[in-house]
Every structure is written in C-alpha cells, then in structure tokens.
Short mmCIF file of C-alpha atoms in Angstrom, two decimals:
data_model
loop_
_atom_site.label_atom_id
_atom_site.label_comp_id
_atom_site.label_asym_id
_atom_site.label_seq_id
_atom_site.Cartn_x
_atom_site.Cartn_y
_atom_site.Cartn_z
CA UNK B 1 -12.21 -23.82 3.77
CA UNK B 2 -12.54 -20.50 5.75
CA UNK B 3 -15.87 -19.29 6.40
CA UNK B 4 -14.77 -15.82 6.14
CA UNK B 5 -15.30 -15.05 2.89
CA UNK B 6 -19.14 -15.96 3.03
CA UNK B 7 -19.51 -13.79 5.68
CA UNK B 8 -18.14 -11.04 3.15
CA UNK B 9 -20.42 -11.84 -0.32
CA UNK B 10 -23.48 -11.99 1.73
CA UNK B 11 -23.59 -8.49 2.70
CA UNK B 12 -21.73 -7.88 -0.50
CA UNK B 13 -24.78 -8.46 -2.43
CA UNK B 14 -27.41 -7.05 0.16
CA UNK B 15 -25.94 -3.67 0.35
CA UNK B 16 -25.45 -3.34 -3.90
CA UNK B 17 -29.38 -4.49 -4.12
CA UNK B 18 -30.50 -2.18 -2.05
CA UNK B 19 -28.94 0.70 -3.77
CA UNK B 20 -30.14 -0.19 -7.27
CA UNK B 21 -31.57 2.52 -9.23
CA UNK B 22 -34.27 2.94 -12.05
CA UNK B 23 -32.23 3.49 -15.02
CA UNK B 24 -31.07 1.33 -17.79
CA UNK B 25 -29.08 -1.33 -19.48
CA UNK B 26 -31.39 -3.49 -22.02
CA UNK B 27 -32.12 -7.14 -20.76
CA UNK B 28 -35.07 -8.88 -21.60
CA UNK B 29 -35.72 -6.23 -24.86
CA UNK B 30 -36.30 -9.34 -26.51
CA UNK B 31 -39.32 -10.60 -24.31
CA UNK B 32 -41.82 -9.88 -27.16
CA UNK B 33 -40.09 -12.41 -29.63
CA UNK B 34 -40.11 -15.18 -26.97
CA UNK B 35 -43.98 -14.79 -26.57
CA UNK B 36 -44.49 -14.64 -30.20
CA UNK B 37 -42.62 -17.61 -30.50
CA UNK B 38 -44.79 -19.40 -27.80
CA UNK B 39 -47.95 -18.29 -29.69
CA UNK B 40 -46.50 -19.95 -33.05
CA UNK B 41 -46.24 -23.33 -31.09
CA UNK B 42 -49.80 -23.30 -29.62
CA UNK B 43 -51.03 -22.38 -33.00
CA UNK B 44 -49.39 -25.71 -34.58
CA UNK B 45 -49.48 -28.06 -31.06
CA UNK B 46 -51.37 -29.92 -33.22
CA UNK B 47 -49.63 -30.28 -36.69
CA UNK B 48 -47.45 -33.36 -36.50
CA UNK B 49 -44.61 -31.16 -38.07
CA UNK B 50 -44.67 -28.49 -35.80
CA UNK B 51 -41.05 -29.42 -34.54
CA UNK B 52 -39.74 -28.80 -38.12
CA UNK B 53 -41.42 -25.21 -38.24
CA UNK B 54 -40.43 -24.10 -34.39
CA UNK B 55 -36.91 -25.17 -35.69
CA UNK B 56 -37.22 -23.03 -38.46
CA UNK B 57 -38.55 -20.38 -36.89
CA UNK B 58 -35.87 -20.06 -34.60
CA UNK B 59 -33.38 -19.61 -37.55
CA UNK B 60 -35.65 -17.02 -39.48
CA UNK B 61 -34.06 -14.34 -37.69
CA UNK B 62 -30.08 -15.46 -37.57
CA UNK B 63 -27.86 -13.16 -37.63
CA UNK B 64 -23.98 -13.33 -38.42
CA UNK B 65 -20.89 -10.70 -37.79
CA UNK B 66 -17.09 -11.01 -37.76
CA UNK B 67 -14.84 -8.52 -36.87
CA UNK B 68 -10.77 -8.73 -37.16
CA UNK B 69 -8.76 -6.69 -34.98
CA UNK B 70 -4.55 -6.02 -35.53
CA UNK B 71 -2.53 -4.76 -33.73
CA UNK B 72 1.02 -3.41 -33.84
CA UNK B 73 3.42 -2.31 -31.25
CA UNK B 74 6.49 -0.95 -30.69
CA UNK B 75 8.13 -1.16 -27.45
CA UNK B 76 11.69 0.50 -26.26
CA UNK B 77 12.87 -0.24 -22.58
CA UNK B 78 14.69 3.16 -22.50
CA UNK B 79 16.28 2.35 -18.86
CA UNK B 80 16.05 -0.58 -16.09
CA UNK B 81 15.61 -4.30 -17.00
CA UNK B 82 12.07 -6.02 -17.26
CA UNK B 83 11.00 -8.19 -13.66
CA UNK B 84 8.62 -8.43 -11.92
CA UNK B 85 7.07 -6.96 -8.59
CA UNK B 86 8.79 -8.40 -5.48
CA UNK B 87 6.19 -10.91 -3.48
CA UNK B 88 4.20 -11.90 -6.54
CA UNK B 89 6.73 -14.44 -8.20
CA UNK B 90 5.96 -16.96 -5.54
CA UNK B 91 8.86 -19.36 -5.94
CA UNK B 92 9.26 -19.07 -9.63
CA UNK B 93 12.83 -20.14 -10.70
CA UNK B 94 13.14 -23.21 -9.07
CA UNK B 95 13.88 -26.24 -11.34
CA UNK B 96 11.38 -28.15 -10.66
CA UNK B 97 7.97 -28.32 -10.02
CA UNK B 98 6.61 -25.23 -12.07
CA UNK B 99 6.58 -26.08 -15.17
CA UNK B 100 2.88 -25.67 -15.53
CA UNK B 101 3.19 -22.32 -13.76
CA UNK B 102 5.61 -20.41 -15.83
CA UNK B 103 3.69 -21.77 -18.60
CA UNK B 104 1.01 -19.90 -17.76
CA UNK B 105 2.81 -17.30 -15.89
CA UNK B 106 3.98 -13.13 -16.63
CA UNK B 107 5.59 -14.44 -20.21
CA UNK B 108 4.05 -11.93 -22.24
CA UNK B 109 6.32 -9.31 -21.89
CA UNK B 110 7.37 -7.12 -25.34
CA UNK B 111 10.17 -7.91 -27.05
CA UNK B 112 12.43 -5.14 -27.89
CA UNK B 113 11.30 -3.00 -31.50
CA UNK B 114 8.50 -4.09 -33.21
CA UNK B 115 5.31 -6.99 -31.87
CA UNK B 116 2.84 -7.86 -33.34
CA UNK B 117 0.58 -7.48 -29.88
CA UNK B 118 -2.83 -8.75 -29.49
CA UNK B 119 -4.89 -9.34 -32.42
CA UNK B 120 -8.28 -11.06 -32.62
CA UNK B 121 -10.94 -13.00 -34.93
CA UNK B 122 -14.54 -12.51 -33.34
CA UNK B 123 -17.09 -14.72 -34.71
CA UNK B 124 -21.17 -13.95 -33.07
CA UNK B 125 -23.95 -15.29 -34.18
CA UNK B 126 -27.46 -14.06 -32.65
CA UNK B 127 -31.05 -15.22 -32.81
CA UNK B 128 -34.32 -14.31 -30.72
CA UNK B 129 -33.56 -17.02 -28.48
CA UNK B 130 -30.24 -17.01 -27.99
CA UNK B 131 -26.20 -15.72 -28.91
CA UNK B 132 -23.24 -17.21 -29.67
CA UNK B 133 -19.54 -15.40 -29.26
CA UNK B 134 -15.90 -16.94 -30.16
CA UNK B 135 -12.46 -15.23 -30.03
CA UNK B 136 -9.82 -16.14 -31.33
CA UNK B 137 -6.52 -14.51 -30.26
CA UNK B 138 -3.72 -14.40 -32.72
CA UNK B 139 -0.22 -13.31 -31.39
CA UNK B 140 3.03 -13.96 -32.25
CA UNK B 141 3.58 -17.15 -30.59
CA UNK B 142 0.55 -19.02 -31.03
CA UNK B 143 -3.45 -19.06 -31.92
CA UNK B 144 -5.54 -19.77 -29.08
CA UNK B 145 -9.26 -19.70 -28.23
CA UNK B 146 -10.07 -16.70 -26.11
CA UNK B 147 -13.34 -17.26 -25.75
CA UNK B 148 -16.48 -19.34 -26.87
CA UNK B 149 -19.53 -19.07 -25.09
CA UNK B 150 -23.67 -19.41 -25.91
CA UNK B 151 -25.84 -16.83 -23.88
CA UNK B 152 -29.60 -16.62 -23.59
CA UNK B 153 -31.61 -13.76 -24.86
CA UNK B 154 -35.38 -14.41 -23.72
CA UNK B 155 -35.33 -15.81 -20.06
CA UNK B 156 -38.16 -14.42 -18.17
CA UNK B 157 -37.48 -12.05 -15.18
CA UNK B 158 -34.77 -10.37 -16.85
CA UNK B 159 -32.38 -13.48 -16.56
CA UNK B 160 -29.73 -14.27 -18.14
CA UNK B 161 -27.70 -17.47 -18.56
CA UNK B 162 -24.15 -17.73 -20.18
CA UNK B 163 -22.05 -20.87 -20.65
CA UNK B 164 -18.65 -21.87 -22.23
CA UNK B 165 -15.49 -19.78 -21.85
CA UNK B 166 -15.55 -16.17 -21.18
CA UNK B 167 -13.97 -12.92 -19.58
CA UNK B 168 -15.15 -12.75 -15.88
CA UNK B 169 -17.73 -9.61 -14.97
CA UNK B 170 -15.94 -8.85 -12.16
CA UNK B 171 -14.43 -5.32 -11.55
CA UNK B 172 -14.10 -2.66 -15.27
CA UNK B 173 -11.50 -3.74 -17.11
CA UNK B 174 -10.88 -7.66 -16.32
CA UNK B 175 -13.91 -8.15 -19.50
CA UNK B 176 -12.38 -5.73 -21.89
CA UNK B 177 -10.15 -6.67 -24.65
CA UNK B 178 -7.03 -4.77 -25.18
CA UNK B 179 -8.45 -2.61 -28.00
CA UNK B 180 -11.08 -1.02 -25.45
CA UNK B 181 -8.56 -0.26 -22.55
CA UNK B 182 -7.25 2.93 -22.62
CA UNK B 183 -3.48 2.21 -22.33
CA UNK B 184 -1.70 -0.33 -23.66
CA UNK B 185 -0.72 -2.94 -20.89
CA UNK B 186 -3.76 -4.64 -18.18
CA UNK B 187 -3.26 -3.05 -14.75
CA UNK B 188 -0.97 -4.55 -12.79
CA UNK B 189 -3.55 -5.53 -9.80
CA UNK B 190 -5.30 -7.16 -12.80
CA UNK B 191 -2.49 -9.04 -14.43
CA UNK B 192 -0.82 -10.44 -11.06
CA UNK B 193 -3.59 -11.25 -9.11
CA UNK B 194 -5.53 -12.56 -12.22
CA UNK B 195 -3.36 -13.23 -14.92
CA UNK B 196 -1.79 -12.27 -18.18
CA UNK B 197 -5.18 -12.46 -20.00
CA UNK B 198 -7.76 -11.63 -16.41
CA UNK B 199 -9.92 -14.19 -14.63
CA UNK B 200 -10.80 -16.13 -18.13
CA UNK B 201 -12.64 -19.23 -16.94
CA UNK B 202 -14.66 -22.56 -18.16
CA UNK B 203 -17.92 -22.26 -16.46
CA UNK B 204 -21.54 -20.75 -16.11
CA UNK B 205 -22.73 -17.36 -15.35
CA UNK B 206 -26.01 -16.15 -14.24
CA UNK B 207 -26.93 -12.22 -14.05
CA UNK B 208 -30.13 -10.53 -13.10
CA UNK B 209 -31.22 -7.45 -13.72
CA UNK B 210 -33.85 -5.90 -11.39
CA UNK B 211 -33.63 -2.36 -13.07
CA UNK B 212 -32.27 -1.07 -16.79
CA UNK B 213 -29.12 -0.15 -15.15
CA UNK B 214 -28.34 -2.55 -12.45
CA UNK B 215 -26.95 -5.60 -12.61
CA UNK B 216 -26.29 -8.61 -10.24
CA UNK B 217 -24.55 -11.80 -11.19
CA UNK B 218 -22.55 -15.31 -10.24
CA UNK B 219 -20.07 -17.05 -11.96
CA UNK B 220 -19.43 -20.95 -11.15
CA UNK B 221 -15.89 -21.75 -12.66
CA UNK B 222 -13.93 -24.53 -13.10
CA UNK B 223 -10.85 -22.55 -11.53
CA UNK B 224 -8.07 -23.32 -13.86
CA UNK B 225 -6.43 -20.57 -14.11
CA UNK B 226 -3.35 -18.42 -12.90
CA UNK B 227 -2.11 -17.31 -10.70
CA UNK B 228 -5.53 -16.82 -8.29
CA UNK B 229 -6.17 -20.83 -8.57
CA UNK B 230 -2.72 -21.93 -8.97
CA UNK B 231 -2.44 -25.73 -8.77
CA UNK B 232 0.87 -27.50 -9.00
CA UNK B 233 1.21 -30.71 -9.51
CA UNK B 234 3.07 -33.05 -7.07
CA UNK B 235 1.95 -31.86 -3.73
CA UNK B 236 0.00 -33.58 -1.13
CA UNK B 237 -3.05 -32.95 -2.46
CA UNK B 238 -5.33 -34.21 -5.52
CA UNK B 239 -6.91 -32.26 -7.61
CA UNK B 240 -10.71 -31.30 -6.58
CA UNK B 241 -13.23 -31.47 -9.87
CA UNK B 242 -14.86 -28.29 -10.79
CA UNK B 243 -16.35 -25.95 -10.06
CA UNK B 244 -13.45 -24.72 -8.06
CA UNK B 245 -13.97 -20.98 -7.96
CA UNK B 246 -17.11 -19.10 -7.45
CA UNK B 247 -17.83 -15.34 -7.98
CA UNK B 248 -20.01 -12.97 -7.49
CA UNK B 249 -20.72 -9.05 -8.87
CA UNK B 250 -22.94 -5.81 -8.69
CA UNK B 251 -23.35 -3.38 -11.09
CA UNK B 252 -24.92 -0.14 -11.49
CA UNK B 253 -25.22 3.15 -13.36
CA UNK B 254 -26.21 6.65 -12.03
CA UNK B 255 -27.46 9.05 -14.45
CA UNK B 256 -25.84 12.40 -12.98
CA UNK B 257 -27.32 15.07 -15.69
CA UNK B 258 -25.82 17.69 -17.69
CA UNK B 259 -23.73 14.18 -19.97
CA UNK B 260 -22.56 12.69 -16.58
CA UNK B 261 -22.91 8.86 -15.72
CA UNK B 262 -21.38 7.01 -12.55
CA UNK B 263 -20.80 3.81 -12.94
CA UNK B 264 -19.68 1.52 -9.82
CA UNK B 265 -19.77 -1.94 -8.84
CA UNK B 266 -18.20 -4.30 -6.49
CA UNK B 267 -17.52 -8.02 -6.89
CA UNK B 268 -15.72 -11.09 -4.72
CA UNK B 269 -15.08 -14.93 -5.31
CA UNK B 270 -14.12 -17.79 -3.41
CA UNK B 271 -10.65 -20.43 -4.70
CA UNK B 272 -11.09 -23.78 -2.75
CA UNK B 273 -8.13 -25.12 -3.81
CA UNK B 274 -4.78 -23.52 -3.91
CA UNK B 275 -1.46 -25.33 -4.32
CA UNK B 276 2.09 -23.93 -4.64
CA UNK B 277 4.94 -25.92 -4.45
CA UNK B 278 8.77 -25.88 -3.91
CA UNK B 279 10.69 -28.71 -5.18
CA UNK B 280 14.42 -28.48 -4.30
CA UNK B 281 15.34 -32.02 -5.10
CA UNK B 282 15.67 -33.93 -1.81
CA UNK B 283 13.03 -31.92 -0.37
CA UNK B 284 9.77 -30.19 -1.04
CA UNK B 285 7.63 -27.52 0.36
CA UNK B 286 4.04 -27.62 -0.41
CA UNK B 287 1.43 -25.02 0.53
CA UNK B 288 -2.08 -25.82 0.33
CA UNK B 289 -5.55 -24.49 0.86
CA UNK B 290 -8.28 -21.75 -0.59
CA UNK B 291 -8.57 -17.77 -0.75
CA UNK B 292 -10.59 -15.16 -1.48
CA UNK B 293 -10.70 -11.59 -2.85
CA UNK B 294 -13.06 -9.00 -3.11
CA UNK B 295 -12.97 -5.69 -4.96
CA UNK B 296 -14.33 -2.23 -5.87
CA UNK B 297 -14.68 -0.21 -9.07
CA UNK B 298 -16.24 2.97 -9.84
CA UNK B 299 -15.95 5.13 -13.56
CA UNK B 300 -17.73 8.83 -13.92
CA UNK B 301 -17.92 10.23 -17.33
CA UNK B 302 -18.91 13.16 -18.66
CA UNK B 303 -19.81 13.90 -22.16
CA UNK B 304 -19.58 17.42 -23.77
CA UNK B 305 -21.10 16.75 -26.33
CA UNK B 306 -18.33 18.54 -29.12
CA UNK B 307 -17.35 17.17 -32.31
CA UNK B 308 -15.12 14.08 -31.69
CA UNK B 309 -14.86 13.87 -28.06
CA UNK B 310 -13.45 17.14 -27.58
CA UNK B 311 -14.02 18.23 -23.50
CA UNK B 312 -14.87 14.61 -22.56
CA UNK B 313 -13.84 13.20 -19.33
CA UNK B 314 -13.42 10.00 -17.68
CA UNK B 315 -12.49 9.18 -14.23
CA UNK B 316 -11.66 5.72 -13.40
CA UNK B 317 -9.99 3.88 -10.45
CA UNK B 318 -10.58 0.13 -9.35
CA UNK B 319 -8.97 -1.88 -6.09
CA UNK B 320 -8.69 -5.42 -5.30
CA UNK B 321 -7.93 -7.43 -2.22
CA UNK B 322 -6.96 -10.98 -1.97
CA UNK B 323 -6.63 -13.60 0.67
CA UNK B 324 -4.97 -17.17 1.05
CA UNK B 325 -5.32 -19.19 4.06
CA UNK B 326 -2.27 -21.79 3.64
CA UNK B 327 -0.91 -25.10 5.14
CA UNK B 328 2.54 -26.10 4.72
CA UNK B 329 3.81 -29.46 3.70
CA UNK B 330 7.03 -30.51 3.57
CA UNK B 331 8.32 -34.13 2.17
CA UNK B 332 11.19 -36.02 2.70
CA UNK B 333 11.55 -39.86 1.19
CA UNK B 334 8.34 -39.81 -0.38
CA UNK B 335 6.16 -38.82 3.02
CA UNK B 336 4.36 -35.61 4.14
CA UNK B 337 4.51 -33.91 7.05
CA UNK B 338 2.51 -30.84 8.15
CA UNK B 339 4.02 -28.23 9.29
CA UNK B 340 2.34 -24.66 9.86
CA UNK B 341 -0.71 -22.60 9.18
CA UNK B 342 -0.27 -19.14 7.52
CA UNK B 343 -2.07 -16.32 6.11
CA UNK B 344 -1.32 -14.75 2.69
CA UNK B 345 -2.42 -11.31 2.11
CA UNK B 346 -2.26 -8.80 -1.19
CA UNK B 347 -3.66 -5.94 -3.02
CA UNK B 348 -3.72 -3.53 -5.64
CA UNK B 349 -5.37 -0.69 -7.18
CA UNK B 350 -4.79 2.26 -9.90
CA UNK B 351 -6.51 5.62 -10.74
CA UNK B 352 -6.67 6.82 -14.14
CA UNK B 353 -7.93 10.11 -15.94
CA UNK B 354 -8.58 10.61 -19.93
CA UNK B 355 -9.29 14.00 -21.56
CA UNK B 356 -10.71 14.67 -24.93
CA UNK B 357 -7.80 17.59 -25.91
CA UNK B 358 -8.84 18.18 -29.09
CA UNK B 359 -11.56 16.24 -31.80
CA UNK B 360 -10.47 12.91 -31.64
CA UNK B 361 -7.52 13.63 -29.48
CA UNK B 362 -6.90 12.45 -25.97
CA UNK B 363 -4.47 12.04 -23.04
CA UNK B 364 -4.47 10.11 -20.09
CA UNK B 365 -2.83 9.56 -17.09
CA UNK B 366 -2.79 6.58 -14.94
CA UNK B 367 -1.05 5.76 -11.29
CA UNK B 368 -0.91 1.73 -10.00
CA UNK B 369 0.22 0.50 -6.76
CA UNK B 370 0.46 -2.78 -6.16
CA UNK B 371 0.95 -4.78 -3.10
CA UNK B 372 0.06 -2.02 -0.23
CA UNK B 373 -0.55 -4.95 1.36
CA UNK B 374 2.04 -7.77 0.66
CA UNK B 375 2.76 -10.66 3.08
CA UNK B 376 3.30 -13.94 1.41
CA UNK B 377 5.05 -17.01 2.48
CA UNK B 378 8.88 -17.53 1.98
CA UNK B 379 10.59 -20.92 2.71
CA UNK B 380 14.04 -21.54 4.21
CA UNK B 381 12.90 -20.64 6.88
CA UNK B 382 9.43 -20.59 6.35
CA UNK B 383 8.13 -17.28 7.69
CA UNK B 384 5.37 -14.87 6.68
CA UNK B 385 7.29 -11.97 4.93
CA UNK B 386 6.35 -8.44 4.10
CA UNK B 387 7.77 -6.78 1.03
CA UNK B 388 7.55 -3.42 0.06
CA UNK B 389 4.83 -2.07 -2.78
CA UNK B 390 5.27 -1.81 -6.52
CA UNK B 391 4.24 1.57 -8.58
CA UNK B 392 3.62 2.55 -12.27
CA UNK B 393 3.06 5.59 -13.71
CA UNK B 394 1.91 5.88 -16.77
CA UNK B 395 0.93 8.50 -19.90
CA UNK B 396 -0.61 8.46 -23.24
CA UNK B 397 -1.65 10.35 -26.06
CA UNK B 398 -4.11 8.93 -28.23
CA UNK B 399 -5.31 9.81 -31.74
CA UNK B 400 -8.39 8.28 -32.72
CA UNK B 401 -8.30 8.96 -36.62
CA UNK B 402 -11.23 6.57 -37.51
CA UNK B 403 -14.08 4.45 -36.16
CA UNK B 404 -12.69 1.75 -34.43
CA UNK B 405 -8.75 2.70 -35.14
CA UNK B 406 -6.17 4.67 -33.44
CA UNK B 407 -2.70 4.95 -32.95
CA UNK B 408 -1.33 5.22 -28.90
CA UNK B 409 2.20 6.55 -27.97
CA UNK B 410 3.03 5.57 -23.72
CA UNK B 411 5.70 6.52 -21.76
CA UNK B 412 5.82 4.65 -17.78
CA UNK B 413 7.81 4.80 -15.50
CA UNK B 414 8.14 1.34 -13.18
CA UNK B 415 9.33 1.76 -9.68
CA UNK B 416 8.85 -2.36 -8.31
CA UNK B 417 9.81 -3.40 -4.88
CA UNK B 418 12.90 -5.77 -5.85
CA UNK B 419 14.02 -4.28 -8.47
CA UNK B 420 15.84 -0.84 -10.59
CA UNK B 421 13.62 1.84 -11.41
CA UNK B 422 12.92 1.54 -15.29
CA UNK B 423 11.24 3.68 -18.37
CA UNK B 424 9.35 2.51 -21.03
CA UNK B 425 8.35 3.90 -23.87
CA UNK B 426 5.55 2.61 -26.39
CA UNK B 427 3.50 3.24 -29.61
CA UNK B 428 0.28 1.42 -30.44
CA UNK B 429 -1.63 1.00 -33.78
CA UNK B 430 -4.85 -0.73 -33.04
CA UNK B 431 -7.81 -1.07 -36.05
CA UNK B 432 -10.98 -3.46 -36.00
CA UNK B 433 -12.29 -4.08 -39.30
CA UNK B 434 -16.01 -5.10 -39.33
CA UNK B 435 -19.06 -5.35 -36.75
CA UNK B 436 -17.89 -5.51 -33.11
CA UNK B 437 -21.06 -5.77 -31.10
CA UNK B 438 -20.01 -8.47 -28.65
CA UNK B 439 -17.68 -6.25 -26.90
CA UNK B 440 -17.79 -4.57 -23.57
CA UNK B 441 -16.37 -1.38 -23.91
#
C-alpha cells in the first residue's frame, strides 16, 4: 500500500489537537455514576451475592425510547433524463462481473409521483454504563438494518468506545439521517464517493475528548462497502479479512458570541483493498490496489434568538478528496498478466446557506460540484482519462409546522458531465413521532 496517506493523517491529527479549544460537548457527564457504582462493589466484595446486586444495579437505571419516522415524497423530473455524473460509473453496464456492484450501487433514485422515501424505526436503550442504538430503515423495496451498535458511557479520560454498525463521524452530514439534512437528497460528493446511504460500516470506533467541545476519533472498519471499498469478485486477488478501512476525524466548536458557533473539523481514512473489474467474456480487466481520501468541513450558525427561528442563519460547506493507486490485470484463458500502474484521482464539495424567513419558515440554497478533479481509468485502451465536472443547484423552502415535522418543496437543476441538463422538482413531508435522542443533528 502507498505510504502517502500516513504521511497525511499524522499531521492531520497534530494540527486539529493543537487548535482545540475550552468549550463543550458532554463526555464523561456520567463519571459520578461509574464511581458510585465502584463504591457499591467494594461495599459488598465480600457478600457472596454481590454479582447478583452489581447486575442489578446496572439495570436500576434503564432507560427505553422509540421513535418512528415517515416520510413521503413526491418527485417530478420536469426536463432531462436521470444518470449519473460522467467518471463515477466506473464500468457499470457490462454484463458481467458487477452484479454485486449495481446491487449496491446509485439505485435509489425516485420514481416518478409519489415514494414513500426514507422512513425509520429507532430503538435506544441507555444505562449508567453503557447505550444501545438500532435503526431500522423501512423503504419501499425492502427493511434493512441501518444501524445497531453498543457505546460506552463511563470510560475514564473522557473515552469513548462504540461497536457494531454505525454512520461514520467523518465530515457533517455523512452521520445524519435524512430527516436532519436540510434538503432532500445526500450531497453528491457524499453519495458517489461514499454511497447511497454514506460510509456505513461494521467495525469499532474510539473518540476522545480533551475539551467539552473538541473531539478526536478512529474508526477500524471492516470495509464493505460502496463504492470507496469496492471489491468485485473474480479478479486476481482474494479477499483480505477485516479491518479493511481505517479512519480518522477532528472535531471542534468555537463559541463566537452574540448566538454564533463555528463548527469545523477535518477527517481522512485509508482502503487497502480495492478491486474493480471488467469482464467482457473472453477477456477481463482487473484493477487492483488501496486509496485514500481526506476531507474538510466547517458550519457557522447564528441564532437570533426570535420566535421560531425567525433571523437564524447557517452557513455550511464541506469538500472531499479521494485517491486510488491501481494495478491493472488483464486475463486471457484463465491466467493473469500485469499490465500497468495508474493513479485515480476525484473530488467534490458543496456550499449551502439556510435562512429563518419567517417563524418556522426557511429557505435554503445549496451549490455541488463534483469531480473538479476527475481522472479515472478507462479500458480499451487503457489510459488515465479526465472528464469534465458535474454541478447541482439546488433550492428549498421549508415549513416546520411542528416539533419534529415539516413539509419541504425543492427545485434543482443538474448540469452532469455526460449527460442533458435536467430539472427536478420535489416536495417532502417528513414527521418523527416519539423520543429521538440518538440522533446527530
């Protein structure tokens, strides 16, 4: 694997540290209970049924929530048919040999009228000690487990220790659920350099936080997913056992005055193993080997403090850069043969603005680019190519006419490299019945 992208998380980290301020996010709160909890087991070391009562201590103070969230949309392609960006299809369409990657590739798109969208069952469960979080995401096609996870709640040192399957930390929105964006469809640096549903992984994360409002973490993944740890089957290679992607993030808040917070944060991960193949029958085109990406995010609010958001602003833009250092293999009768070395490069980023118009009224505005850079390997003959960019431009209007439910209307326009310029229009009804708490918003 390329050293390069070590040489980038180390002073990644270093420079984030350093700039860590004394303001707060609440780890460790519950450091009290743990002690207590230590005193109660000195107190019975001695009573032969002391594992009974630590047991039942540690369920005295269980708590349970749910929370259901529908949603409803309605989507209109007014002109242009759907595709996707030129450069980031990567030898989709071929017969064979993707199966497993159009499986889990850009099939999410809106039918035409009425979907039913993204809707959710969250089920947490919290004691002293420890939390528990699972997801369930219900959509038209199937029910699937979004998430499932157990996190610590009492590590010394302000640690903290998740494990299971989870929402990456990296970047703003990539551990948000759809019903705390703020328009109605993922970035697109996000969704094709991470996936339909973000970097969701199988793994471990461990955060520290050194001050309230700073945050530094690693993730240790099993690297399943698509497209950033694509793996087809049927290449020269064999597939590695996990942990095959690694991560790394820094977070922090700024406390401006006068209602304004800064919030900013970079992050970066290493893929060791990367495999895209190109079957065409009596022939096949493998490329093989690891990447990286890095990125940075940044969010300043400020709060008027009027009735219902009225004068509120929020200022968000994030950018992320990716990296794949490729060999390719070609086969003929059932034998491999290297050929050469190449270097895939991409990116993305948007900006977005949201304005409290009126008590409980908003609009935003949001511009995406997406592939600035954009070199990627095409076969036939195989040549590093560069392909033009891929915009969006998006507004909204949103009416937030309860806690925790409101109704969106979107118009975009999508101008992507490859194909015909398109409009789309949309309207939203989102509404989460009960408690919510295990969230990021």
């Amino acid at each position: 694997m390329s050293r390069r992208p070590f040489h980038l998380l180390t002073p990644l980290a270093a420079t984030l540290l350093m700039g860590t301020a004394a303001q707060g996010q609440e780890h460790g709160a519950h450091q009290h209970d743990h002690e207590a909890h230590g005193h109660a087991h000195e107190t019975h070391r001695h009573d032969r049924g002391h594992d009974n009562d630590r047991a039942d201590a540690g369920l005295a103070d269980l708590r349970l929530s749910a929370a259901l969230t529908v949603e409803g949309i309605y989507h209109n392609r007014v002109s242009g048919d759907e595709g996707s960006p030129a450069g980031f299809g990567h030898g989709e369409g071929h017969d064979e040999g993707h199966e497993d990657h159009d499986a889990h590739g850009h099939e999410h798109g809106l039918d035409e009228g009425f979907n039913l969208g993204h809707s959710e069952l969250m089920l947490r469960g919290q004691t002293s000690l420890f939390e528990g979080q699972a997801v369930v995401s219900l959509t038209e096609d199937d029910v699937s487990l979004e998430e499932a996870f157990v996190a610590t709640r009492a590590l010394p040192h302000d640690l903290r220790i998740k494990a299971g399957r989870f929402l990456s930390e990296i970047g703003h929105v990539n551990s948000r659920h759809p019903h705390a964006w703020d328009f109605i469809e993922r970035p697109l640096v996000n969704e094709y350099l991470f996936g339909d549903h973000g970097l969701r992984e199988d793994g471990v994360q461990l955060t520290w936080s050194p001050s309230p409002h700073a945050t530094l973490g690693t993730e240790w993944l099993q690297g399943d997913g698509e497209p950033l740890s694509r793996f087809d089957e049927g290449g020269s290679e064999a597939r590695d056992s996990g942990p095959r992607l690694v991560t790394i993030f820094a977070k922090q808040r700024a406390a401006l005055g006068d209602g304004q917070t800064l919030d900013y944060g970079a992050s970066a991960g290493v893929n060791r193993q990367y495999v895209r193949l190109d079957d065409h029958g009596e022939h096949a085109h493998s490329l093989e080997g690891d990447g990286w990406f890095a990125g940075l995010d940044a969010r300043y609010h400020y709060r008027s403090g009027r009735h219902g958001g009225r004068g509120d602003w929020t200022l968000g833009a994030e950018y992320f850069y990716t990296e794949r250092d490729l060999t390719e293999r070609v086969e003929h009768h059932h034998a491999w043969e290297t050929r050469d070395d190449f270097t895939e490069q991409q990116d993305g980023a948007y900006v977005e603005a949201i304005y409290g118009v009126a008590p409980h009224w908003e609009l935003g505005v949001r511009s995406e680019a997406l592939g600035l850079t954009n070199e990627t390997v095409h076969v036939h003959p195989s040549e590093l190519e560069s392909v033009d960019a891929s915009y969006r431009h998006s507004g909204q209007a949103t009416w937030r006419f309860r806690d925790h439910a409101f109704l969106r209307a979107q118009l975009s326009h999508e101008d992507f490299a490859g194909q015909d310029e398109s409009w789309v229009a949309m309207l939203q009804f989102n509404a989460t019945f009960g408690h919510q708490a295990g969230h990021a918003h």
